């Protein structure tokens, strides 16, 4: 099975400053159709997960453009250009290229 | 409004059974693969099971295979998870989630979660 490894697991950030979360997969996530099925989810305290990014770098409708996804092969990054108070929560990467689908451990973003 | 509403959670003894439901609205339910994802208290997300729109394709995580059964009733716009032989380690919030077409497990809509507690 593919293992997804996130770092850091805890990320204290200053409001208005950038933040970056890394996600690495144990196998390449490029599927036979050429797509990379790598998603990013945000889970605010007490809420259900919400998808932010799909297929590596596509932002979901309603997601602020301060969120961006990038990477290739086995190394991926979620960037927040300027952290706002509403961004506090846990962020998960998730691969859908290989069965079974797998989530990273989660990265907890908090305000300093 | 696209919405998923989960229900059926509760407290059950080890070895017991429980059936979760997820009511869908605001979209053509039969056109979407649906998933169950769980989250143990204070832990991360774990994919549990998926079922295609016509129920032709059904998959389970190894941790629940043989004990859980996913099903759906497209006429009722409902998704189900029958859970048997429950264990303490099955204690979790269970989320139903819609899979966007052509997006391999890219779950774009999530329910609010229903909590299952397995304890004597």
mmCIF file with all atom_site columns, N, CA, C and O in Angstrom, chain B residues 19-62:
data_model
loop_
_atom_site.group_PDB
_atom_site.id
_atom_site.type_symbol
_atom_site.label_atom_id
_atom_site.label_alt_id
_atom_site.label_comp_id
_atom_site.label_asym_id
_atom_site.label_entity_id
_atom_site.label_seq_id
_atom_site.pdbx_PDB_ins_code
_atom_site.Cartn_x
_atom_site.Cartn_y
_atom_site.Cartn_z
_atom_site.occupancy
_atom_site.B_iso_or_equiv
_atom_site.pdbx_formal_charge
_atom_site.auth_seq_id
_atom_site.auth_comp_id
_atom_site.auth_asym_id
_atom_site.auth_atom_id
_atom_site.pdbx_PDB_model_num
ATOM 1   N N  . UNK B 1 19 ? -26.035 0.004  11.983  1.00 0.00 ? 19 UNK B N  1
ATOM 2   C CA . UNK B 1 19 ? -26.200 0.384  10.586  1.00 0.00 ? 19 UNK B CA 1
ATOM 3   C C  . UNK B 1 19 ? -26.220 1.895  10.464  1.00 0.00 ? 19 UNK B C  1
ATOM 4   O O  . UNK B 1 19 ? -27.081 2.562  11.041  1.00 0.00 ? 19 UNK B O  1
ATOM 5   N N  . UNK B 1 20 ? -25.275 2.420  9.705   1.00 0.00 ? 20 UNK B N  1
ATOM 6   C CA . UNK B 1 20 ? -25.213 3.852  9.449   1.00 0.00 ? 20 UNK B CA 1
ATOM 7   C C  . UNK B 1 20 ? -25.958 4.166  8.162   1.00 0.00 ? 20 UNK B C  1
ATOM 8   O O  . UNK B 1 20 ? -25.979 3.362  7.227   1.00 0.00 ? 20 UNK B O  1
ATOM 9   N N  . UNK B 1 21 ? -26.536 5.360  8.113   1.00 0.00 ? 21 UNK B N  1
ATOM 10  C CA . UNK B 1 21 ? -27.212 5.829  6.914   1.00 0.00 ? 21 UNK B CA 1
ATOM 11  C C  . UNK B 1 21 ? -26.684 7.201  6.533   1.00 0.00 ? 21 UNK B C  1
ATOM 12  O O  . UNK B 1 21 ? -26.165 7.939  7.382   1.00 0.00 ? 21 UNK B O  1
ATOM 13  N N  . UNK B 1 22 ? -26.823 7.523  5.267   1.00 0.00 ? 22 UNK B N  1
ATOM 14  C CA . UNK B 1 22 ? -26.412 8.831  4.763   1.00 0.00 ? 22 UNK B CA 1
ATOM 15  C C  . UNK B 1 22 ? -27.443 9.253  3.722   1.00 0.00 ? 22 UNK B C  1
ATOM 16  O O  . UNK B 1 22 ? -27.586 8.587  2.690   1.00 0.00 ? 22 UNK B O  1
ATOM 17  N N  . UNK B 1 23 ? -28.135 10.337 4.000   1.00 0.00 ? 23 UNK B N  1
ATOM 18  C CA . UNK B 1 23 ? -29.159 10.838 3.088   1.00 0.00 ? 23 UNK B CA 1
ATOM 19  C C  . UNK B 1 23 ? -28.571 11.934 2.210   1.00 0.00 ? 23 UNK B C  1
ATOM 20  O O  . UNK B 1 23 ? -28.005 12.903 2.726   1.00 0.00 ? 23 UNK B O  1
ATOM 21  N N  . UNK B 1 24 ? -28.728 11.773 0.919   1.00 0.00 ? 24 UNK B N  1
ATOM 22  C CA . UNK B 1 24 ? -28.176 12.725 -0.040  1.00 0.00 ? 24 UNK B CA 1
ATOM 23  C C  . UNK B 1 24 ? -29.283 13.590 -0.633  1.00 0.00 ? 24 UNK B C  1
ATOM 24  O O  . UNK B 1 24 ? -30.411 13.123 -0.832  1.00 0.00 ? 24 UNK B O  1
ATOM 25  N N  . UNK B 1 25 ? -28.937 14.823 -0.935  1.00 0.00 ? 25 UNK B N  1
ATOM 26  C CA . UNK B 1 25 ? -29.890 15.730 -1.582  1.00 0.00 ? 25 UNK B CA 1
ATOM 27  C C  . UNK B 1 25 ? -29.135 16.766 -2.394  1.00 0.00 ? 25 UNK B C  1
ATOM 28  O O  . UNK B 1 25 ? -27.959 17.040 -2.137  1.00 0.00 ? 25 UNK B O  1
ATOM 29  N N  . UNK B 1 26 ? -29.827 17.330 -3.395  1.00 0.00 ? 26 UNK B N  1
ATOM 30  C CA . UNK B 1 26 ? -29.255 18.412 -4.177  1.00 0.00 ? 26 UNK B CA 1
ATOM 31  C C  . UNK B 1 26 ? -28.415 17.989 -5.363  1.00 0.00 ? 26 UNK B C  1
ATOM 32  O O  . UNK B 1 26 ? -27.849 18.841 -6.045  1.00 0.00 ? 26 UNK B O  1
ATOM 33  N N  . UNK B 1 27 ? -28.314 16.681 -5.614  1.00 0.00 ? 27 UNK B N  1
ATOM 34  C CA . UNK B 1 27 ? -27.573 16.202 -6.785  1.00 0.00 ? 27 UNK B CA 1
ATOM 35  C C  . UNK B 1 27 ? -28.132 14.848 -7.202  1.00 0.00 ? 27 UNK B C  1
ATOM 36  O O  . UNK B 1 27 ? -28.890 14.213 -6.459  1.00 0.00 ? 27 UNK B O  1
ATOM 37  N N  . UNK B 1 28 ? -27.738 14.407 -8.390  1.00 0.00 ? 28 UNK B N  1
ATOM 38  C CA . UNK B 1 28 ? -28.216 13.130 -8.923  1.00 0.00 ? 28 UNK B CA 1
ATOM 39  C C  . UNK B 1 28 ? -27.416 12.008 -8.278  1.00 0.00 ? 28 UNK B C  1
ATOM 40  O O  . UNK B 1 28 ? -26.348 11.606 -8.751  1.00 0.00 ? 28 UNK B O  1
ATOM 41  N N  . UNK B 1 29 ? -27.940 11.499 -7.179  1.00 0.00 ? 29 UNK B N  1
ATOM 42  C CA . UNK B 1 29 ? -27.221 10.553 -6.327  1.00 0.00 ? 29 UNK B CA 1
ATOM 43  C C  . UNK B 1 29 ? -26.701 9.342  -7.104  1.00 0.00 ? 29 UNK B C  1
ATOM 44  O O  . UNK B 1 29 ? -25.561 8.929  -6.917  1.00 0.00 ? 29 UNK B O  1
ATOM 45  N N  . UNK B 1 30 ? -27.499 8.813  -7.983  1.00 0.00 ? 30 UNK B N  1
ATOM 46  C CA . UNK B 1 30 ? -27.144 7.577  -8.681  1.00 0.00 ? 30 UNK B CA 1
ATOM 47  C C  . UNK B 1 30 ? -25.946 7.731  -9.607  1.00 0.00 ? 30 UNK B C  1
ATOM 48  O O  . UNK B 1 30 ? -25.386 6.736  -10.080 1.00 0.00 ? 30 UNK B O  1
ATOM 49  N N  . UNK B 1 31 ? -25.550 8.965  -9.886  1.00 0.00 ? 31 UNK B N  1
ATOM 50  C CA . UNK B 1 31 ? -24.435 9.214  -10.808 1.00 0.00 ? 31 UNK B CA 1
ATOM 51  C C  . UNK B 1 31 ? -23.080 9.241  -10.116 1.00 0.00 ? 31 UNK B C  1
ATOM 52  O O  . UNK B 1 31 ? -22.054 9.378  -10.783 1.00 0.00 ? 31 UNK B O  1
ATOM 53  N N  . UNK B 1 32 ? -23.078 9.110  -8.803  1.00 0.00 ? 32 UNK B N  1
ATOM 54  C CA . UNK B 1 32 ? -21.845 9.300  -8.052  1.00 0.00 ? 32 UNK B CA 1
ATOM 55  C C  . UNK B 1 32 ? -21.441 8.072  -7.254  1.00 0.00 ? 32 UNK B C  1
ATOM 56  O O  . UNK B 1 32 ? -22.271 7.425  -6.607  1.00 0.00 ? 32 UNK B O  1
ATOM 57  N N  . UNK B 1 33 ? -20.149 7.783  -7.303  1.00 0.00 ? 33 UNK B N  1
ATOM 58  C CA . UNK B 1 33 ? -19.568 6.839  -6.359  1.00 0.00 ? 33 UNK B CA 1
ATOM 59  C C  . UNK B 1 33 ? -19.571 7.492  -4.976  1.00 0.00 ? 33 UNK B C  1
ATOM 60  O O  . UNK B 1 33 ? -19.317 8.691  -4.850  1.00 0.00 ? 33 UNK B O  1
ATOM 61  N N  . UNK B 1 34 ? -19.877 6.688  -3.967  1.00 0.00 ? 34 UNK B N  1
ATOM 62  C CA . UNK B 1 34 ? -19.936 7.195  -2.599  1.00 0.00 ? 34 UNK B CA 1
ATOM 63  C C  . UNK B 1 34 ? -18.949 6.435  -1.724  1.00 0.00 ? 34 UNK B C  1
ATOM 64  O O  . UNK B 1 34 ? -18.638 5.261  -1.968  1.00 0.00 ? 34 UNK B O  1
ATOM 65  N N  . UNK B 1 35 ? -18.457 7.121  -0.712  1.00 0.00 ? 35 UNK B N  1
ATOM 66  C CA . UNK B 1 35 ? -17.457 6.562  0.187   1.00 0.00 ? 35 UNK B CA 1
ATOM 67  C C  . UNK B 1 35 ? -17.857 6.741  1.650   1.00 0.00 ? 35 UNK B C  1
ATOM 68  O O  . UNK B 1 35 ? -18.620 7.648  1.992   1.00 0.00 ? 35 UNK B O  1
ATOM 69  N N  . UNK B 1 36 ? -17.291 5.889  2.488   1.00 0.00 ? 36 UNK B N  1
ATOM 70  C CA . UNK B 1 36 ? -17.293 6.089  3.932   1.00 0.00 ? 36 UNK B CA 1
ATOM 71  C C  . UNK B 1 36 ? -15.836 6.273  4.375   1.00 0.00 ? 36 UNK B C  1
ATOM 72  O O  . UNK B 1 36 ? -14.956 5.525  3.960   1.00 0.00 ? 36 UNK B O  1
ATOM 73  N N  . UNK B 1 37 ? -15.633 7.285  5.189   1.00 0.00 ? 37 UNK B N  1
ATOM 74  C CA . UNK B 1 37 ? -14.313 7.585  5.754   1.00 0.00 ? 37 UNK B CA 1
ATOM 75  C C  . UNK B 1 37 ? -14.507 7.740  7.257   1.00 0.00 ? 37 UNK B C  1
ATOM 76  O O  . UNK B 1 37 ? -15.493 8.334  7.696   1.00 0.00 ? 37 UNK B O  1
ATOM 77  N N  . UNK B 1 38 ? -13.585 7.211  8.055   1.00 0.00 ? 38 UNK B N  1
ATOM 78  C CA . UNK B 1 38 ? -13.747 7.318  9.502   1.00 0.00 ? 38 UNK B CA 1
ATOM 79  C C  . UNK B 1 38 ? -12.561 8.026  10.143  1.00 0.00 ? 38 UNK B C  1
ATOM 80  O O  . UNK B 1 38 ? -11.481 8.131  9.556   1.00 0.00 ? 38 UNK B O  1
ATOM 81  N N  . UNK B 1 39 ? -12.790 8.498  11.355  1.00 0.00 ? 39 UNK B N  1
ATOM 82  C CA . UNK B 1 39 ? -11.774 9.232  12.102  1.00 0.00 ? 39 UNK B CA 1
ATOM 83  C C  . UNK B 1 39 ? -11.900 8.877  13.573  1.00 0.00 ? 39 UNK B C  1
ATOM 84  O O  . UNK B 1 39 ? -12.873 9.284  14.227  1.00 0.00 ? 39 UNK B O  1
ATOM 85  N N  . UNK B 1 40 ? -10.947 8.105  14.073  1.00 0.00 ? 40 UNK B N  1
ATOM 86  C CA . UNK B 1 40 ? -10.930 7.768  15.493  1.00 0.00 ? 40 UNK B CA 1
ATOM 87  C C  . UNK B 1 40 ? -10.692 9.032  16.308  1.00 0.00 ? 40 UNK B C  1
ATOM 88  O O  . UNK B 1 40 ? -10.116 10.007 15.799  1.00 0.00 ? 40 UNK B O  1
ATOM 89  N N  . UNK B 1 41 ? -11.135 9.061  17.552  1.00 0.00 ? 41 UNK B N  1
ATOM 90  C CA . UNK B 1 41 ? -10.996 10.263 18.377  1.00 0.00 ? 41 UNK B CA 1
ATOM 91  C C  . UNK B 1 41 ? -9.557  10.772 18.421  1.00 0.00 ? 41 UNK B C  1
ATOM 92  O O  . UNK B 1 41 ? -8.632  10.027 18.763  1.00 0.00 ? 41 UNK B O  1
ATOM 93  N N  . UNK B 1 42 ? -9.359  12.012 18.027  1.00 0.00 ? 42 UNK B N  1
ATOM 94  C CA . UNK B 1 42 ? -8.038  12.635 18.064  1.00 0.00 ? 42 UNK B CA 1
ATOM 95  C C  . UNK B 1 42 ? -7.063  12.126 17.018  1.00 0.00 ? 42 UNK B C  1
ATOM 96  O O  . UNK B 1 42 ? -5.880  12.466 17.059  1.00 0.00 ? 42 UNK B O  1
ATOM 97  N N  . UNK B 1 43 ? -7.560  11.336 16.078  1.00 0.00 ? 43 UNK B N  1
ATOM 98  C CA . UNK B 1 43 ? -6.680  10.733 15.065  1.00 0.00 ? 43 UNK B CA 1
ATOM 99  C C  . UNK B 1 43 ? -6.982  11.272 13.673  1.00 0.00 ? 43 UNK B C  1
ATOM 100 O O  . UNK B 1 43 ? -7.822  12.144 13.488  1.00 0.00 ? 43 UNK B O  1
ATOM 101 N N  . UNK B 1 44 ? -6.302  10.712 12.679  1.00 0.00 ? 44 UNK B N  1
ATOM 102 C CA . UNK B 1 44 ? -6.461  11.151 11.303  1.00 0.00 ? 44 UNK B CA 1
ATOM 103 C C  . UNK B 1 44 ? -7.587  10.434 10.573  1.00 0.00 ? 44 UNK B C  1
ATOM 104 O O  . UNK B 1 44 ? -8.358  9.670  11.164  1.00 0.00 ? 44 UNK B O  1
ATOM 105 N N  . UNK B 1 45 ? -7.659  10.683 9.281   1.00 0.00 ? 45 UNK B N  1
ATOM 106 C CA . UNK B 1 45 ? -8.725  10.138 8.444   1.00 0.00 ? 45 UNK B CA 1
ATOM 107 C C  . UNK B 1 45 ? -8.318  8.783  7.867   1.00 0.00 ? 45 UNK B C  1
ATOM 108 O O  . UNK B 1 45 ? -7.160  8.582  7.484   1.00 0.00 ? 45 UNK B O  1
ATOM 109 N N  . UNK B 1 46 ? -9.291  7.869  7.799   1.00 0.00 ? 46 UNK B N  1
ATOM 110 C CA . UNK B 1 46 ? -9.053  6.535  7.240   1.00 0.00 ? 46 UNK B CA 1
ATOM 111 C C  . UNK B 1 46 ? -10.194 6.195  6.286   1.00 0.00 ? 46 UNK B C  1
ATOM 112 O O  . UNK B 1 46 ? -11.363 6.152  6.692   1.00 0.00 ? 46 UNK B O  1
ATOM 113 N N  . UNK B 1 47 ? -9.871  5.912  5.048   1.00 0.00 ? 47 UNK B N  1
ATOM 114 C CA . UNK B 1 47 ? -10.881 5.455  4.086   1.00 0.00 ? 47 UNK B CA 1
ATOM 115 C C  . UNK B 1 47 ? -11.373 4.070  4.493   1.00 0.00 ? 47 UNK B C  1
ATOM 116 O O  . UNK B 1 47 ? -10.567 3.201  4.868   1.00 0.00 ? 47 UNK B O  1
ATOM 117 N N  . UNK B 1 48 ? -12.686 3.867  4.417   1.00 0.00 ? 48 UNK B N  1
ATOM 118 C CA . UNK B 1 48 ? -13.290 2.611  4.861   1.00 0.00 ? 48 UNK B CA 1
ATOM 119 C C  . UNK B 1 48 ? -13.840 1.785  3.697   1.00 0.00 ? 48 UNK B C  1
ATOM 120 O O  . UNK B 1 48 ? -13.559 0.588  3.583   1.00 0.00 ? 48 UNK B O  1
ATOM 121 N N  . UNK B 1 49 ? -14.640 2.432  2.833   1.00 0.00 ? 49 UNK B N  1
ATOM 122 C CA . UNK B 1 49 ? -15.314 1.661  1.798   1.00 0.00 ? 49 UNK B CA 1
ATOM 123 C C  . UNK B 1 49 ? -15.840 2.596  0.719   1.00 0.00 ? 49 UNK B C  1
ATOM 124 O O  . UNK B 1 49 ? -16.061 3.785  0.975   1.00 0.00 ? 49 UNK B O  1
ATOM 125 N N  . UNK B 1 50 ? -16.047 2.035  -0.485  1.00 0.00 ? 50 UNK B N  1
ATOM 126 C CA . UNK B 1 50 ? -16.646 2.809  -1.563  1.00 0.00 ? 50 UNK B CA 1
ATOM 127 C C  . UNK B 1 50 ? -17.590 1.935  -2.366  1.00 0.00 ? 50 UNK B C  1
ATOM 128 O O  . UNK B 1 50 ? -17.437 0.712  -2.420  1.00 0.00 ? 50 UNK B O  1
ATOM 129 N N  . UNK B 1 51 ? -18.563 2.571  -3.016  1.00 0.00 ? 51 UNK B N  1
ATOM 130 C CA . UNK B 1 51 ? -19.540 1.868  -3.839  1.00 0.00 ? 51 UNK B CA 1
ATOM 131 C C  . UNK B 1 51 ? -19.852 2.740  -5.044  1.00 0.00 ? 51 UNK B C  1
ATOM 132 O O  . UNK B 1 51 ? -20.095 3.940  -4.920  1.00 0.00 ? 51 UNK B O  1
ATOM 133 N N  . UNK B 1 52 ? -19.825 2.148  -6.230  1.00 0.00 ? 52 UNK B N  1
ATOM 134 C CA . UNK B 1 52 ? -20.106 2.895  -7.452  1.00 0.00 ? 52 UNK B CA 1
ATOM 135 C C  . UNK B 1 52 ? -21.591 3.230  -7.544  1.00 0.00 ? 52 UNK B C  1
ATOM 136 O O  . UNK B 1 52 ? -22.417 2.691  -6.798  1.00 0.00 ? 52 UNK B O  1
ATOM 137 N N  . UNK B 1 53 ? -21.928 4.090  -8.485  1.00 0.00 ? 53 UNK B N  1
ATOM 138 C CA . UNK B 1 53 ? -23.296 4.566  -8.614  1.00 0.00 ? 53 UNK B CA 1
ATOM 139 C C  . UNK B 1 53 ? -24.336 3.481  -8.800  1.00 0.00 ? 53 UNK B C  1
ATOM 140 O O  . UNK B 1 53 ? -25.455 3.582  -8.281  1.00 0.00 ? 53 UNK B O  1
ATOM 141 N N  . UNK B 1 54 ? -23.970 2.454  -9.553  1.00 0.00 ? 54 UNK B N  1
ATOM 142 C CA . UNK B 1 54 ? -24.910 1.362  -9.813  1.00 0.00 ? 54 UNK B CA 1
ATOM 143 C C  . UNK B 1 54 ? -24.650 0.148  -8.932  1.00 0.00 ? 54 UNK B C  1
ATOM 144 O O  . UNK B 1 54 ? -25.215 -0.913 -9.154  1.00 0.00 ? 54 UNK B O  1
ATOM 145 N N  . UNK B 1 55 ? -23.773 0.325  -7.942  1.00 0.00 ? 55 UNK B N  1
ATOM 146 C CA . UNK B 1 55 ? -23.386 -0.743 -6.997  1.00 0.00 ? 55 UNK B CA 1
ATOM 147 C C  . UNK B 1 55 ? -22.594 -1.868 -7.659  1.00 0.00 ? 55 UNK B C  1
ATOM 148 O O  . UNK B 1 55 ? -22.444 -2.937 -7.079  1.00 0.00 ? 55 UNK B O  1
ATOM 149 N N  . UNK B 1 56 ? -22.075 -1.624 -8.863  1.00 0.00 ? 56 UNK B N  1
ATOM 150 C CA . UNK B 1 56 ? -21.291 -2.653 -9.558  1.00 0.00 ? 56 UNK B CA 1
ATOM 151 C C  . UNK B 1 56 ? -19.917 -2.859 -8.932  1.00 0.00 ? 56 UNK B C  1
ATOM 152 O O  . UNK B 1 56 ? -19.373 -3.959 -8.984  1.00 0.00 ? 56 UNK B O  1
ATOM 153 N N  . UNK B 1 57 ? -19.360 -1.805 -8.390  1.00 0.00 ? 57 UNK B N  1
ATOM 154 C CA . UNK B 1 57 ? -18.008 -1.873 -7.846  1.00 0.00 ? 57 UNK B CA 1
ATOM 155 C C  . UNK B 1 57 ? -18.053 -1.493 -6.374  1.00 0.00 ? 57 UNK B C  1
ATOM 156 O O  . UNK B 1 57 ? -18.475 -0.399 -6.014  1.00 0.00 ? 57 UNK B O  1
ATOM 157 N N  . UNK B 1 58 ? -17.587 -2.391 -5.541  1.00 0.00 ? 58 UNK B N  1
ATOM 158 C CA . UNK B 1 58 ? -17.583 -2.199 -4.085  1.00 0.00 ? 58 UNK B CA 1
ATOM 159 C C  . UNK B 1 58 ? -16.203 -2.575 -3.566  1.00 0.00 ? 58 UNK B C  1
ATOM 160 O O  . UNK B 1 58 ? -15.653 -3.615 -3.948  1.00 0.00 ? 58 UNK B O  1
ATOM 161 N N  . UNK B 1 59 ? -15.661 -1.722 -2.704  1.00 0.00 ? 59 UNK B N  1
ATOM 162 C CA . UNK B 1 59 ? -14.332 -1.953 -2.159  1.00 0.00 ? 59 UNK B CA 1
ATOM 163 C C  . UNK B 1 59 ? -14.338 -1.673 -0.660  1.00 0.00 ? 59 UNK B C  1
ATOM 164 O O  . UNK B 1 59 ? -15.086 -0.825 -0.176  1.00 0.00 ? 59 UNK B O  1
ATOM 165 N N  . UNK B 1 60 ? -13.445 -2.384 0.037   1.00 0.00 ? 60 UNK B N  1
ATOM 166 C CA . UNK B 1 60 ? -13.316 -2.222 1.487   1.00 0.00 ? 60 UNK B CA 1
ATOM 167 C C  . UNK B 1 60 ? -11.854 -2.127 1.885   1.00 0.00 ? 60 UNK B C  1
ATOM 168 O O  . UNK B 1 60 ? -10.986 -2.756 1.278   1.00 0.00 ? 60 UNK B O  1
ATOM 169 N N  . UNK B 1 61 ? -11.602 -1.373 2.940   1.00 0.00 ? 61 UNK B N  1
ATOM 170 C CA . UNK B 1 61 ? -10.291 -1.403 3.568   1.00 0.00 ? 61 UNK B CA 1
ATOM 171 C C  . UNK B 1 61 ? -10.109 -2.767 4.231   1.00 0.00 ? 61 UNK B C  1
ATOM 172 O O  . UNK B 1 61 ? -11.078 -3.384 4.690   1.00 0.00 ? 61 UNK B O  1
ATOM 173 N N  . UNK B 1 62 ? -8.861  -3.230 4.304   1.00 0.00 ? 62 UNK B N  1
ATOM 174 C CA . UNK B 1 62 ? -8.589  -4.537 4.915   1.00 0.00 ? 62 UNK B CA 1
ATOM 175 C C  . UNK B 1 62 ? -9.072  -4.588 6.356   1.00 0.00 ? 62 UNK B C  1
ATOM 176 O O  . UNK B 1 62 ? -9.490  -5.641 6.847   1.00 0.00 ? 62 UNK B O  1
#
